[in-house]
XYZ file of C-alpha atoms in Angstrom:
735
model
C 56.306 13.870 1.482
C 54.124 10.790 1.032
C 55.459 9.318 4.257
C 54.646 12.553 6.068
C 51.088 12.491 4.757
C 50.641 8.896 5.837
C 52.018 9.730 9.245
C 49.737 12.729 9.506
C 46.757 10.522 8.692
C 47.723 7.735 11.071
C 48.734 10.104 13.844
C 45.754 12.439 13.843
C 42.994 11.771 11.322
C 42.699 8.047 11.939
C 41.857 8.248 15.684
C 39.152 10.837 15.006
C 37.751 8.917 12.035
C 37.790 5.637 13.970
C 36.057 7.169 17.000
C 33.364 8.791 14.845
C 32.863 5.563 12.890
C 32.541 3.466 16.062
C 30.217 5.997 17.683
C 27.890 6.001 14.682
C 27.970 2.199 14.422
C 27.014 1.856 18.086
C 24.230 4.424 17.810
C 22.601 2.878 14.753
C 22.989 -0.750 15.821
C 21.269 0.249 19.059
C 18.106 1.276 17.190
C 17.114 -2.139 15.767
C 18.389 -3.842 18.923
C 16.139 -1.954 21.333
C 13.223 -2.015 18.869
C 13.421 -5.798 18.802
C 13.605 -5.919 22.592
C 10.464 -3.756 22.810
C 8.349 -5.315 20.041
C 7.017 -8.187 22.198
C 5.714 -5.728 24.782
C 3.540 -3.934 22.213
C 2.221 -6.756 20.074
C 4.742 -6.409 17.272
C 3.109 -3.201 15.969
C 4.943 -1.452 13.076
C 4.552 1.844 14.971
C 7.113 0.608 17.498
C 9.871 1.306 14.977
C 8.552 4.772 14.116
C 8.345 5.675 17.808
C 11.871 4.369 18.406
C 12.973 6.537 15.486
C 11.311 9.580 17.079
C 13.207 8.887 20.294
C 16.562 8.595 18.553
C 15.929 11.732 16.514
C 15.026 13.586 19.705
C 18.250 12.344 21.284
C 20.176 13.538 18.227
C 18.612 16.960 18.668
C 19.475 16.990 22.370
C 23.010 15.766 21.649
C 23.634 18.348 18.937
C 22.199 21.052 21.191
C 24.574 19.980 23.961
C 27.492 19.998 21.514
C 26.583 23.506 20.362
C 26.211 24.936 23.880
C 28.962 23.047 25.701
C 31.609 24.172 23.194
C 30.959 27.761 24.242
C 30.342 27.178 27.944
C 33.232 24.848 28.797
C 35.877 25.980 26.275
C 39.088 23.994 26.530
C 37.618 21.858 29.344
C 34.868 20.560 27.080
C 36.722 17.319 26.037
C 37.106 16.405 29.708
C 33.412 17.080 30.334
C 32.417 14.863 27.406
C 34.608 11.971 28.509
C 33.071 12.158 31.996
C 29.597 12.160 30.433
C 30.426 9.010 28.477
C 31.706 7.247 31.599
C 28.509 8.144 33.482
C 26.431 6.876 30.534
C 28.322 3.576 30.556
C 27.679 3.131 34.272
C 23.936 3.779 33.897
C 23.475 1.678 30.743
C 20.537 -0.752 31.032
C 18.641 -2.996 28.644
C 16.145 -3.997 31.339
C 12.931 -3.456 29.370
C 10.050 -5.376 30.920
C 6.303 -5.616 30.955
C 5.987 -3.268 33.898
C 3.715 -0.290 33.508
C 1.342 -2.121 31.175
C -1.570 0.120 32.145
C 0.248 3.068 30.568
C 1.345 0.838 27.668
C -2.283 0.021 26.870
C -3.701 3.512 27.262
C -0.792 5.518 25.790
C 1.609 3.022 24.161
C 3.645 5.715 22.405
C 4.210 7.633 25.633
C 5.093 4.454 27.542
C 7.577 3.473 24.846
C 9.318 6.859 24.895
C 9.490 6.785 28.703
C 10.940 3.255 28.729
C 13.593 4.256 26.209
C 14.494 7.387 28.139
C 14.909 5.567 31.453
C 16.942 2.666 30.076
C 19.145 4.008 27.283
C 18.510 7.758 27.358
C 21.910 8.868 28.679
C 24.065 6.579 26.481
C 22.062 7.581 23.396
C 22.420 11.263 24.294
C 26.184 10.907 24.735
C 26.584 9.041 21.431
C 24.438 11.567 19.561
C 26.704 14.446 20.545
C 29.957 12.710 19.680
C 30.161 13.297 15.900
C 29.803 17.118 15.919
C 32.067 17.454 18.949
C 34.856 15.384 17.442
C 34.627 17.376 14.215
C 34.859 20.566 16.275
C 37.899 19.265 18.156
C 39.507 18.235 14.876
C 38.912 21.724 13.402
C 41.174 23.197 16.119
C 44.131 20.958 15.263
C 47.092 21.617 12.965
C 45.831 19.131 10.365
C 45.692 20.421 6.780
C 41.957 19.555 6.573
C 41.086 21.162 9.889
C 39.320 24.111 8.275
C 36.818 21.782 6.548
C 36.216 18.736 8.791
C 32.887 17.812 7.148
C 34.524 14.821 5.447
C 34.421 13.151 8.862
C 30.601 13.371 8.731
C 30.620 11.055 5.704
C 32.625 8.587 7.827
C 30.034 8.898 10.563
C 27.220 8.013 8.195
C 29.295 5.209 6.707
C 29.563 3.698 10.191
C 25.814 4.074 10.658
C 25.114 2.491 7.286
C 27.474 -0.404 7.973
C 25.867 -1.126 11.339
C 22.366 -1.109 9.884
C 23.394 -3.402 7.052
C 25.172 -5.781 9.420
C 22.275 -6.063 11.867
C 19.757 -8.073 9.793
C 22.396 -9.941 7.774
C 25.036 -10.805 10.385
C 24.033 -9.818 13.911
C 20.362 -10.852 14.113
C 20.668 -14.273 12.409
C 23.667 -15.423 14.465
C 23.619 -13.692 17.842
C 21.129 -13.899 20.690
C 19.756 -10.659 22.073
C 21.580 -11.163 25.359
C 24.877 -11.615 23.498
C 24.124 -8.541 21.374
C 23.616 -6.364 24.448
C 26.888 -7.574 25.993
C 28.887 -6.909 22.827
C 27.271 -3.499 22.474
C 28.189 -2.570 26.068
C 31.785 -3.674 25.431
C 31.872 -1.543 22.279
C 30.635 1.455 24.245
C 33.532 1.214 26.700
C 35.952 0.843 23.773
C 34.519 4.059 22.379
C 35.198 5.867 25.647
C 38.874 4.934 25.318
C 38.960 6.110 21.677
C 37.366 9.459 22.537
C 39.745 9.943 25.449
C 42.632 9.513 22.981
C 41.002 12.087 20.665
C 40.626 14.509 23.575
C 44.344 14.233 24.310
C 45.238 14.709 20.638
C 42.942 17.733 20.367
C 44.859 19.306 23.249
C 48.387 18.354 22.198
C 47.937 18.955 18.451
C 46.080 22.274 18.774
C 46.861 25.116 16.381
C 49.579 27.510 17.461
C 49.194 30.153 14.745
C 46.541 32.103 16.577
C 43.680 30.897 14.392
C 40.540 29.923 16.251
C 37.251 28.789 14.818
C 35.444 30.791 17.462
C 36.769 34.048 16.084
C 33.862 34.344 13.693
C 31.336 32.388 15.770
C 29.530 35.531 16.678
C 28.710 36.237 13.027
C 25.751 33.900 13.282
C 23.608 32.485 10.485
C 20.697 34.221 8.797
C 17.307 32.823 9.837
C 16.222 32.004 6.256
C 19.333 29.855 5.888
C 18.620 28.094 9.183
C 15.023 27.374 8.116
C 16.371 26.037 4.834
C 18.563 23.582 6.741
C 15.590 22.551 8.884
C 13.317 22.048 5.862
C 15.861 20.070 3.853
C 16.283 17.753 6.870
C 12.570 17.510 7.677
C 11.365 16.165 4.318
C 13.691 13.129 3.957
C 13.261 12.247 7.657
C 9.470 12.209 7.279
C 9.732 10.395 3.955
C 11.938 7.726 5.536
C 9.354 6.935 8.200
C 6.611 6.906 5.572
C 8.499 4.345 3.493
C 9.236 2.287 6.622
C 5.562 2.245 7.565
C 4.578 1.269 4.014
C 7.009 -1.662 3.923
C 6.399 -2.999 7.427
C 2.606 -2.709 7.150
C 2.449 -4.773 3.968
C 5.166 -7.296 4.851
C 6.329 -7.564 8.457
C 7.539 -5.374 11.300
C 11.068 -6.757 11.625
C 14.603 -5.282 11.686
C 15.364 -6.787 8.265
C 12.852 -4.393 6.679
C 13.232 -1.479 9.111
C 16.843 -0.915 8.214
C 16.355 -0.698 4.444
C 14.934 2.866 4.404
C 17.180 4.039 7.243
C 20.210 2.537 5.540
C 19.365 4.304 2.264
C 18.772 7.515 4.224
C 22.265 7.341 5.717
C 23.803 6.355 2.402
C 22.472 9.588 0.877
C 24.287 11.485 3.636
C 27.515 9.633 2.837
C 27.222 10.554 -0.841
C 26.115 14.149 -0.244
C 29.065 14.955 2.056
C 31.670 13.134 -0.024
C 33.928 14.661 -2.653
C 32.075 12.693 -5.352
C 28.685 14.257 -4.619
C 28.491 16.228 -7.896
C 28.458 13.003 -9.903
C 25.112 12.025 -8.364
C 23.314 15.351 -8.718
C 22.008 15.250 -12.299
C 21.095 11.511 -12.365
C 19.158 11.708 -9.089
C 17.345 14.929 -10.045
C 16.233 13.388 -13.339
C 15.116 10.240 -11.533
C 12.946 12.014 -8.929
C 9.978 13.038 -11.137
C 10.036 9.776 -13.115
C 10.087 7.603 -9.993
C 7.463 9.872 -8.410
C 5.155 9.113 -11.342
C 5.608 5.370 -10.837
C 5.019 5.609 -7.058
C 1.952 7.817 -7.490
C 0.574 5.436 -10.112
C 0.905 2.536 -7.663
C -0.892 4.496 -4.942
C -3.652 5.732 -7.274
C -4.497 2.209 -8.523
C -4.061 0.675 -5.037
C -1.347 -1.670 -6.267
C -0.356 -4.346 -3.736
C 1.443 -6.940 -5.858
C 4.173 -7.880 -6.531
C 5.366 -6.696 -3.146
C 9.084 -7.021 -3.940
C 8.755 -4.740 -6.976
C 6.692 -2.191 -5.024
C 9.188 -2.113 -2.170
C 12.068 -1.567 -4.592
C 10.125 1.171 -6.401
C 9.318 3.109 -3.233
C 12.870 2.614 -1.967
C 14.304 3.916 -5.256
C 12.171 7.060 -5.139
C 13.021 7.611 -1.494
C 16.747 7.282 -2.245
C 16.676 9.737 -5.164
C 14.487 12.295 -3.351
C 16.484 12.104 -0.107
C 19.753 12.397 -2.005
C 18.513 15.584 -3.668
C 17.567 17.098 -0.291
C 20.868 16.144 1.292
C 22.906 17.360 -1.692
C 21.288 20.785 -1.341
C 21.899 20.606 2.392
C 25.587 19.748 1.945
C 26.116 22.569 -0.553
C 24.736 25.092 1.913
C 26.945 23.991 4.819
C 28.665 26.875 6.585
C 32.300 27.352 7.652
C 33.399 25.490 10.763
C 32.547 28.548 12.850
C 28.892 27.531 12.588
C 29.462 23.765 12.385
C 27.570 22.871 15.554
C 24.747 25.262 14.637
C 24.457 23.564 11.231
C 24.144 20.124 12.821
C 21.697 21.472 15.376
C 19.389 22.754 12.612
C 19.711 19.416 10.805
C 18.658 17.560 13.939
C 15.727 19.936 14.468
C 14.459 19.069 10.989
C 14.986 15.361 11.611
C 13.156 15.307 14.909
C 10.331 17.412 13.461
C 9.945 14.837 10.692
C 9.887 12.030 13.244
C 7.368 13.774 15.487
C 5.163 14.599 12.502
C 5.019 10.973 11.313
C 5.227 9.159 14.613
C 3.123 11.290 16.946
C 1.182 14.029 15.121
C -0.038 12.266 11.965
C -1.740 9.347 13.797
C -3.743 11.904 15.777
C -4.765 14.378 13.049
C -5.136 11.915 10.123
C -7.393 8.844 10.082
C -5.430 7.445 7.119
C -1.771 7.403 6.100
C -1.749 10.837 4.452
C 1.657 12.019 5.612
C 3.548 9.708 3.269
C 1.869 10.813 -0.017
C 2.125 14.413 1.188
C 5.895 14.109 1.599
C 6.197 12.418 -1.802
C 4.669 15.508 -3.383
C 6.867 17.926 -1.418
C 10.016 15.881 -2.113
C 9.186 15.995 -5.814
C 9.287 19.803 -5.712
C 12.702 19.760 -3.997
C 14.204 17.180 -6.338
C 12.703 18.388 -9.620
C 15.535 19.012 -12.136
C 16.209 22.691 -12.501
C 16.870 22.435 -16.233
C 13.146 21.931 -16.874
C 12.191 25.175 -15.169
C 11.525 27.628 -17.949
C 9.040 30.257 -18.958
C 7.331 29.758 -22.306
C 6.022 32.322 -24.719
C 2.516 32.080 -23.334
C 2.518 31.871 -19.547
C -0.560 31.500 -17.373
C -0.671 33.462 -14.106
C 0.070 31.142 -11.149
C -3.442 31.357 -9.661
C -5.182 30.469 -12.923
C -2.588 27.870 -13.793
C -3.021 26.170 -10.435
C -6.817 26.285 -10.666
C -6.684 24.773 -14.154
C -4.465 21.919 -12.966
C -6.711 21.150 -9.995
C -9.822 21.144 -12.179
C -8.269 19.033 -14.935
C -6.733 16.407 -12.695
C -9.760 16.382 -10.387
C -11.897 15.382 -13.362
C -9.240 12.846 -14.379
C -9.359 11.339 -10.888
C -13.125 10.892 -11.121
C -12.707 9.147 -14.489
C -10.062 6.790 -13.077
C -12.301 5.722 -10.186
C -15.412 5.451 -12.378
C -13.724 3.304 -15.022
C -11.930 1.150 -12.389
C -15.227 0.106 -10.789
C -16.312 -1.363 -14.142
C -13.017 -2.718 -15.460
C -9.886 -2.692 -13.319
C -7.504 -3.272 -16.211
C -8.860 -0.401 -18.311
C -9.010 1.810 -15.205
C -5.340 1.123 -14.471
C -4.466 1.810 -18.102
C -6.298 5.128 -17.957
C -4.539 6.012 -14.683
C -1.181 5.286 -16.278
C -1.907 7.515 -19.244
C -3.059 10.376 -17.003
C -0.012 10.098 -14.752
C 2.241 10.047 -17.815
C 0.376 13.057 -19.204
C 1.122 14.882 -15.971
C 4.842 14.595 -16.704
C 4.531 15.494 -20.396
C 2.245 18.507 -19.948
C 3.244 19.985 -16.589
C 6.979 20.732 -16.458
C 7.232 23.253 -13.637
C 8.075 21.826 -10.204
C 5.244 23.332 -8.163
C 2.593 22.739 -10.812
C 3.881 19.206 -11.389
C 3.588 18.500 -7.665
C 0.150 20.133 -7.583
C -1.013 17.793 -10.352
C 0.281 14.728 -8.489
C -1.273 15.902 -5.228
C -4.624 16.495 -6.930
C -4.598 12.979 -8.383
C -3.806 11.462 -4.983
C -6.386 13.487 -3.069
C -9.293 13.204 -5.468
C -8.862 9.531 -6.325
C -8.743 8.767 -2.583
C -11.925 10.741 -1.901
C -13.835 9.352 -4.896
C -12.737 5.777 -4.234
C -13.688 6.024 -0.557
C -17.195 7.062 -1.551
C -17.533 4.235 -4.078
C -15.956 1.451 -1.991
C -18.276 2.073 0.946
C -15.795 2.901 3.706
C -18.104 3.407 6.672
C -15.520 3.619 9.439
C -11.844 4.486 9.589
C -9.721 4.664 12.729
C -6.041 5.126 13.311
C -4.039 4.557 16.459
C -0.606 3.375 17.558
C -1.242 -0.095 16.121
C -2.188 1.063 12.614
C -5.149 2.034 10.439
C -8.432 0.138 10.692
C -11.234 0.536 8.196
C -14.635 -1.076 7.750
C -15.951 -1.398 4.201
C -19.497 -2.215 3.134
C -20.146 -3.813 -0.274
C -23.834 -3.394 -1.178
C -23.542 -5.682 -4.212
C -22.505 -8.732 -2.176
C -23.987 -7.631 1.182
C -20.603 -8.223 2.803
C -18.858 -6.111 5.406
C -15.077 -6.280 5.707
C -12.554 -5.266 8.369
C -9.061 -4.277 7.204
C -5.940 -3.518 9.195
C -3.761 -1.668 6.710
C -3.952 -3.907 3.641
C -4.577 -7.104 5.603
C -8.137 -8.442 5.840
C -9.154 -9.276 9.414
C -12.715 -10.462 8.933
C -15.878 -10.553 6.798
C -19.528 -10.786 7.790
C -22.599 -11.163 5.613
C -25.496 -8.775 6.182
C -27.953 -11.391 4.909
C -30.062 -12.318 7.992
C -29.911 -15.976 6.957
C -26.118 -15.982 6.726
C -24.991 -13.363 9.218
C -23.679 -16.005 11.635
C -21.685 -17.913 9.031
C -17.924 -17.425 9.557
C -16.362 -16.208 6.318
C -12.889 -15.395 4.951
C -10.236 -17.598 6.608
C -12.762 -19.140 9.003
C -15.269 -20.660 6.542
C -16.872 -23.883 7.775
C -15.377 -25.788 4.836
C -11.895 -24.810 5.970
C -9.383 -26.077 8.572
C -10.938 -24.268 11.567
C -13.876 -26.692 11.506
C -11.465 -29.638 11.651
C -9.698 -28.143 14.674
C -13.058 -27.691 16.394
C -14.013 -31.310 15.668
C -10.756 -32.548 17.215
C -11.457 -30.530 20.345
C -15.030 -31.717 20.740
C -14.370 -35.367 19.920
C -12.392 -35.625 23.161
C -13.352 -34.913 26.739
C -11.152 -31.861 26.912
C -11.675 -28.728 28.947
C -14.552 -26.547 27.704
C -12.364 -23.489 28.118
C -11.110 -22.137 24.790
C -8.518 -19.400 24.303
C -8.257 -17.171 21.225
C -5.374 -14.775 20.528
C -6.612 -12.160 18.052
C -10.230 -10.985 17.784
C -10.610 -9.500 14.300
C -14.267 -9.016 13.409
C -15.254 -11.777 15.850
C -16.009 -14.544 13.320
C -14.249 -17.236 15.376
C -16.822 -17.032 18.189
C -19.402 -18.567 15.848
C -17.699 -21.885 16.609
C -18.366 -21.528 20.342
C -21.015 -23.780 21.899
C -23.256 -22.793 24.833
C -21.359 -24.985 27.299
C -17.988 -23.493 26.356
C -16.205 -20.516 27.904
C -14.054 -18.477 25.515
C -11.348 -15.997 26.482
C -10.207 -13.678 23.688
C -6.929 -11.736 23.901
C -6.661 -8.560 21.784
C -4.047 -5.818 22.021
C -5.779 -3.160 19.878
C -8.628 -1.378 21.724
C -10.120 -0.119 18.443
C -10.459 -3.685 17.144
C -12.494 -4.535 20.247
C -14.633 -1.428 19.841
C -15.381 -2.137 16.169
C -16.130 -5.834 16.764
C -18.589 -4.895 19.518
C -20.247 -2.052 17.598
C -23.484 -3.417 16.140
C -23.351 -0.872 13.318
C -20.398 -2.776 11.894
C -20.346 -6.415 13.050
C -22.744 -8.540 15.091
C -20.826 -11.792 15.572
C -20.307 -11.117 19.274
C -23.938 -10.134 19.912
C -25.962 -12.481 17.699
C -23.822 -15.478 16.811
C -22.914 -17.204 20.049
C -24.563 -18.139 23.301
C -21.282 -19.165 24.915
C -19.643 -17.102 27.608
C -17.103 -14.881 25.797
C -14.786 -12.545 27.671
C -12.305 -10.209 26.001
C -9.038 -9.214 27.644
C -7.197 -6.142 26.379
C -3.437 -6.431 26.181
C -0.590 -8.466 24.741
C -1.556 -12.137 24.833
C 1.665 -13.415 26.362
C 1.520 -10.918 29.196
C -2.189 -11.503 29.823
C -1.867 -15.296 29.660
C 0.564 -15.199 32.570
C -2.388 -14.623 34.905
C -4.554 -17.417 33.423
C -4.763 -20.651 35.464
C -2.473 -23.495 34.435
C -4.104 -26.499 32.694
C -7.107 -24.280 31.947
C -7.747 -24.445 28.191
C -8.652 -27.457 26.109
C -7.956 -25.554 22.907
C -5.927 -22.427 22.218
C -6.018 -20.575 18.879
C -3.171 -18.241 17.869
C -4.760 -16.025 15.204
C -2.822 -12.771 15.629
C -1.073 -10.957 12.811
C 1.276 -8.005 12.590
C 1.341 -7.074 8.919
C 1.696 -10.350 6.993
C 3.137 -12.531 9.727
C 2.396 -13.797 13.212
C 4.198 -11.505 15.701
C 7.542 -13.125 16.431
C 7.131 -13.186 20.199
C 3.943 -15.276 19.854
C 5.692 -18.101 18.016
C 8.884 -18.764 19.985
C 9.928 -21.709 22.143
C 9.175 -19.732 25.315
C 5.758 -18.668 24.015
C 4.708 -22.210 23.174
C 5.967 -23.431 26.554
C 3.618 -20.858 28.095
C 0.729 -22.017 25.894
C 1.348 -25.645 26.851
C 1.353 -24.743 30.515
C -2.056 -23.079 30.122
C -3.470 -26.071 28.175
C -4.619 -29.336 29.701
C -2.085 -32.159 29.097
C -3.847 -33.392 25.945
C -4.913 -29.927 24.764
C -4.661 -28.682 21.191
C -2.671 -25.668 20.053
C -3.723 -24.208 16.658
C -1.849 -21.560 14.622
C -3.202 -19.522 11.733
C -0.228 -19.273 9.348
C -1.687 -17.799 6.143
C 0.971 -15.494 4.691
C 1.943 -14.159 1.289
C 5.645 -14.017 2.068
C 6.549 -16.492 4.820
C 6.390 -20.277 5.267
C 5.907 -20.742 9.010
C 4.819 -24.395 9.285
C 8.439 -25.706 9.401
C 9.147 -23.241 12.211
C 6.148 -24.487 14.213
C 7.264 -28.078 13.568
C 10.784 -27.371 14.832
C 9.489 -25.736 18.007
C 7.072 -28.615 18.476
C 9.892 -31.114 18.050
C 11.932 -29.285 20.703
C 8.965 -29.601 23.097
C 7.996 -33.190 22.132
C 4.871 -32.149 20.274
C 3.737 -33.329 16.860
C 3.001 -30.781 14.138
C 0.364 -31.147 11.435
C -0.454 -28.707 8.615
C -3.840 -28.393 6.926
C -3.883 -30.226 3.583
C -7.196 -29.049 2.178
C -7.017 -27.484 -1.293
C -8.890 -24.496 -2.580
C -12.408 -24.005 -1.301
C -15.142 -24.950 -3.735
C -16.699 -22.294 -5.941
C -19.722 -21.890 -3.684
C -17.611 -21.314 -0.570
C -15.511 -18.717 -2.398
C -18.641 -17.000 -3.722
C -19.922 -16.821 -0.145
C -16.763 -14.996 0.963
C -14.521 -17.874 1.990
C -10.723 -17.826 1.636
C -8.228 -20.637 1.512
C -6.157 -20.587 4.691
C -3.184 -22.379 6.193
C -3.392 -23.686 9.748
C -1.017 -25.831 11.789
C -1.682 -27.690 15.020
C 0.597 -28.972 17.757
C -0.637 -32.008 19.675
C 0.940 -34.548 22.058
C 1.745 -38.033 20.767
C -1.491 -39.365 22.276
C -3.563 -37.345 19.756
C -1.642 -38.292 16.594
C -3.920 -41.199 15.643
C -7.075 -39.045 15.899
C -5.526 -36.272 13.823
C -4.381 -38.709 11.141
C -7.837 -40.346 11.013
C -9.415 -37.021 10.091
C -7.647 -37.065 6.734
C -7.361 -33.282 6.646
C -3.816 -32.928 7.999
C -0.287 -33.808 6.911
C 2.534 -34.316 9.373
C 5.351 -31.754 9.300
C 8.574 -33.188 10.687
C 11.133 -31.105 12.502
C 14.238 -30.192 10.506
C 17.636 -30.639 12.061
C 18.964 -27.262 10.881
C 15.625 -25.560 10.374
C 14.432 -22.280 11.925
C 13.905 -22.277 15.679
C 12.861 -18.993 17.242
C 13.470 -18.075 20.856
C 12.720 -14.865 22.707
C 16.288 -13.637 22.304
C 16.975 -15.221 18.903
C 14.712 -14.967 15.859
C 15.123 -14.050 12.208
C 12.828 -14.140 9.193
C 15.699 -15.066 6.882
C 14.956 -18.781 7.322
C 11.205 -18.570 6.623
C 11.035 -16.286 3.573
C 9.223 -17.688 0.545
C 11.918 -17.156 -2.086
């Protein structure tokens, strides 16, 4: 008997499981691969990943729709049709993303990105997306003992997805070049075609002969409320996943290593929910949801930003518990195999709706990241433990109960903001007590969520009024806000949580560069090196910010500034916000919109005497601006003895060794700024300590050393060395 079972598994189940596993692994390794290929073309913006996610979710919807329709239209010829589709997809597979169509990329980057994905990998992605439900449907027609409930294969599908996502940042990205990755992926795709062809043959030869057909009850259909339930339970975790991804990549870096964490957890919840051990996770995860929600809401209410590692783990833990609750409810409501493809179709509708909401709709209708807190509140309702739902002796009608909660927690929000402006520690303590009181006093799911939502909304509104936010804009590249501090007469520009510039409103000090560009800092030393030599008067600057760097420009100099975000340019030029560009330089300053590497291609060779790289995506310089090929381009645009300066200030990454290794590969010497903390006066004025590195030819080493403000950084034999098709943050993390 045991031998027969093993033979049954090896002869029938294994080919289907292997094909589904490989299909899922290919699909979900393709996501970080193409996102990394596309990042350089859009300035390394975190929204690239969200848009890629929208595309893949849309392809899942299209693939599941095709699986649902083709099963009925083509009948027993459907396996042949699918194999032919896969062969056509393999023939039209292309990873030829390029900088073409940059006009559309600048005006509508999201639309350009979706179009580029559709033209290059649309058909292969579509074919892969439809494979899992089709193979389960084929398997359900066989004589296998588990044919009537093939959903266990879906857990294998998600296990393949999870494995691919885990392998990408840990194994694939650190050791394989992008060109090698694309070749291996293409080979894997053709292997999949062979596997699916085998499954198609088995589905035909091992078909049931007892007259049972899954289509017999297909016409029964599914009630619309049940279908909307499937859509809703898929929508919330999909939206929540993108919200967590945006949170992590905005505060740290937009790289595959961090992209895959939420998506991997998302898929892991599917694996658990559709496994036979799912009941073991129900009670622990439902109890964890409200508790973790309190901790996440507390962090948002007090604007917590440190320690980043703890915050990332906290948000990831809540996301895992809340998504698991949604997917457990989804798995319990799965229908018989007669409606299998319809079930997956509704799931994909919810997923793509979540992606569209976060990736395309929210940036247009919200000027701040509201969609993520909103989904936290909704997910809390779904995951709230049912055992706490009870009706006491004295119940308040829902309308009055809701009004009471809004009033009480609205007042509490005002107190939190008021106390925080006077004493941050006491304000945070008060916020913690109020959030804890929310859990102790409000034990019904909807009212609990209403209390959390009220805290989030009112604290945000009150804090915005007290912190002097005078402008807020959101586009594909992120959220920009301008804050005015009347107490210090300083105006600040933020991109997400990263400061991009400060200007004083004091007429006597309005042209003093502040923050990272203070005159007591390394930027002044770079300027002195440039002017102490008879170098070209042309200066290049990658990254505009508030425009503080142009205060270093002299009348005889000509500055070219490269900036990819049109809203940054608009804000820097708007005299209501910043006046560096208008009042603080008499040099000729031109601003070019677009990715610096693409725009620099058209600049004359040997044109600049000095080139600053001061661009940031989240907390790190965009990878494509700090590779061997990028620095070769910069050197070509500099005069032979020109100076290349990098702003490397980062909370999480040590980039000077990387710059030194690239410099060593190109016979350039690297020096890092050695100045300590700014003096008390400079800090009081709005100055920040910053880290800068310069690359110079051997002929400039003596002058740099004589300045006394730089220390040489030698290249490391086995140190990090980024190239356009090979880069990883694993070697530059500050552990």
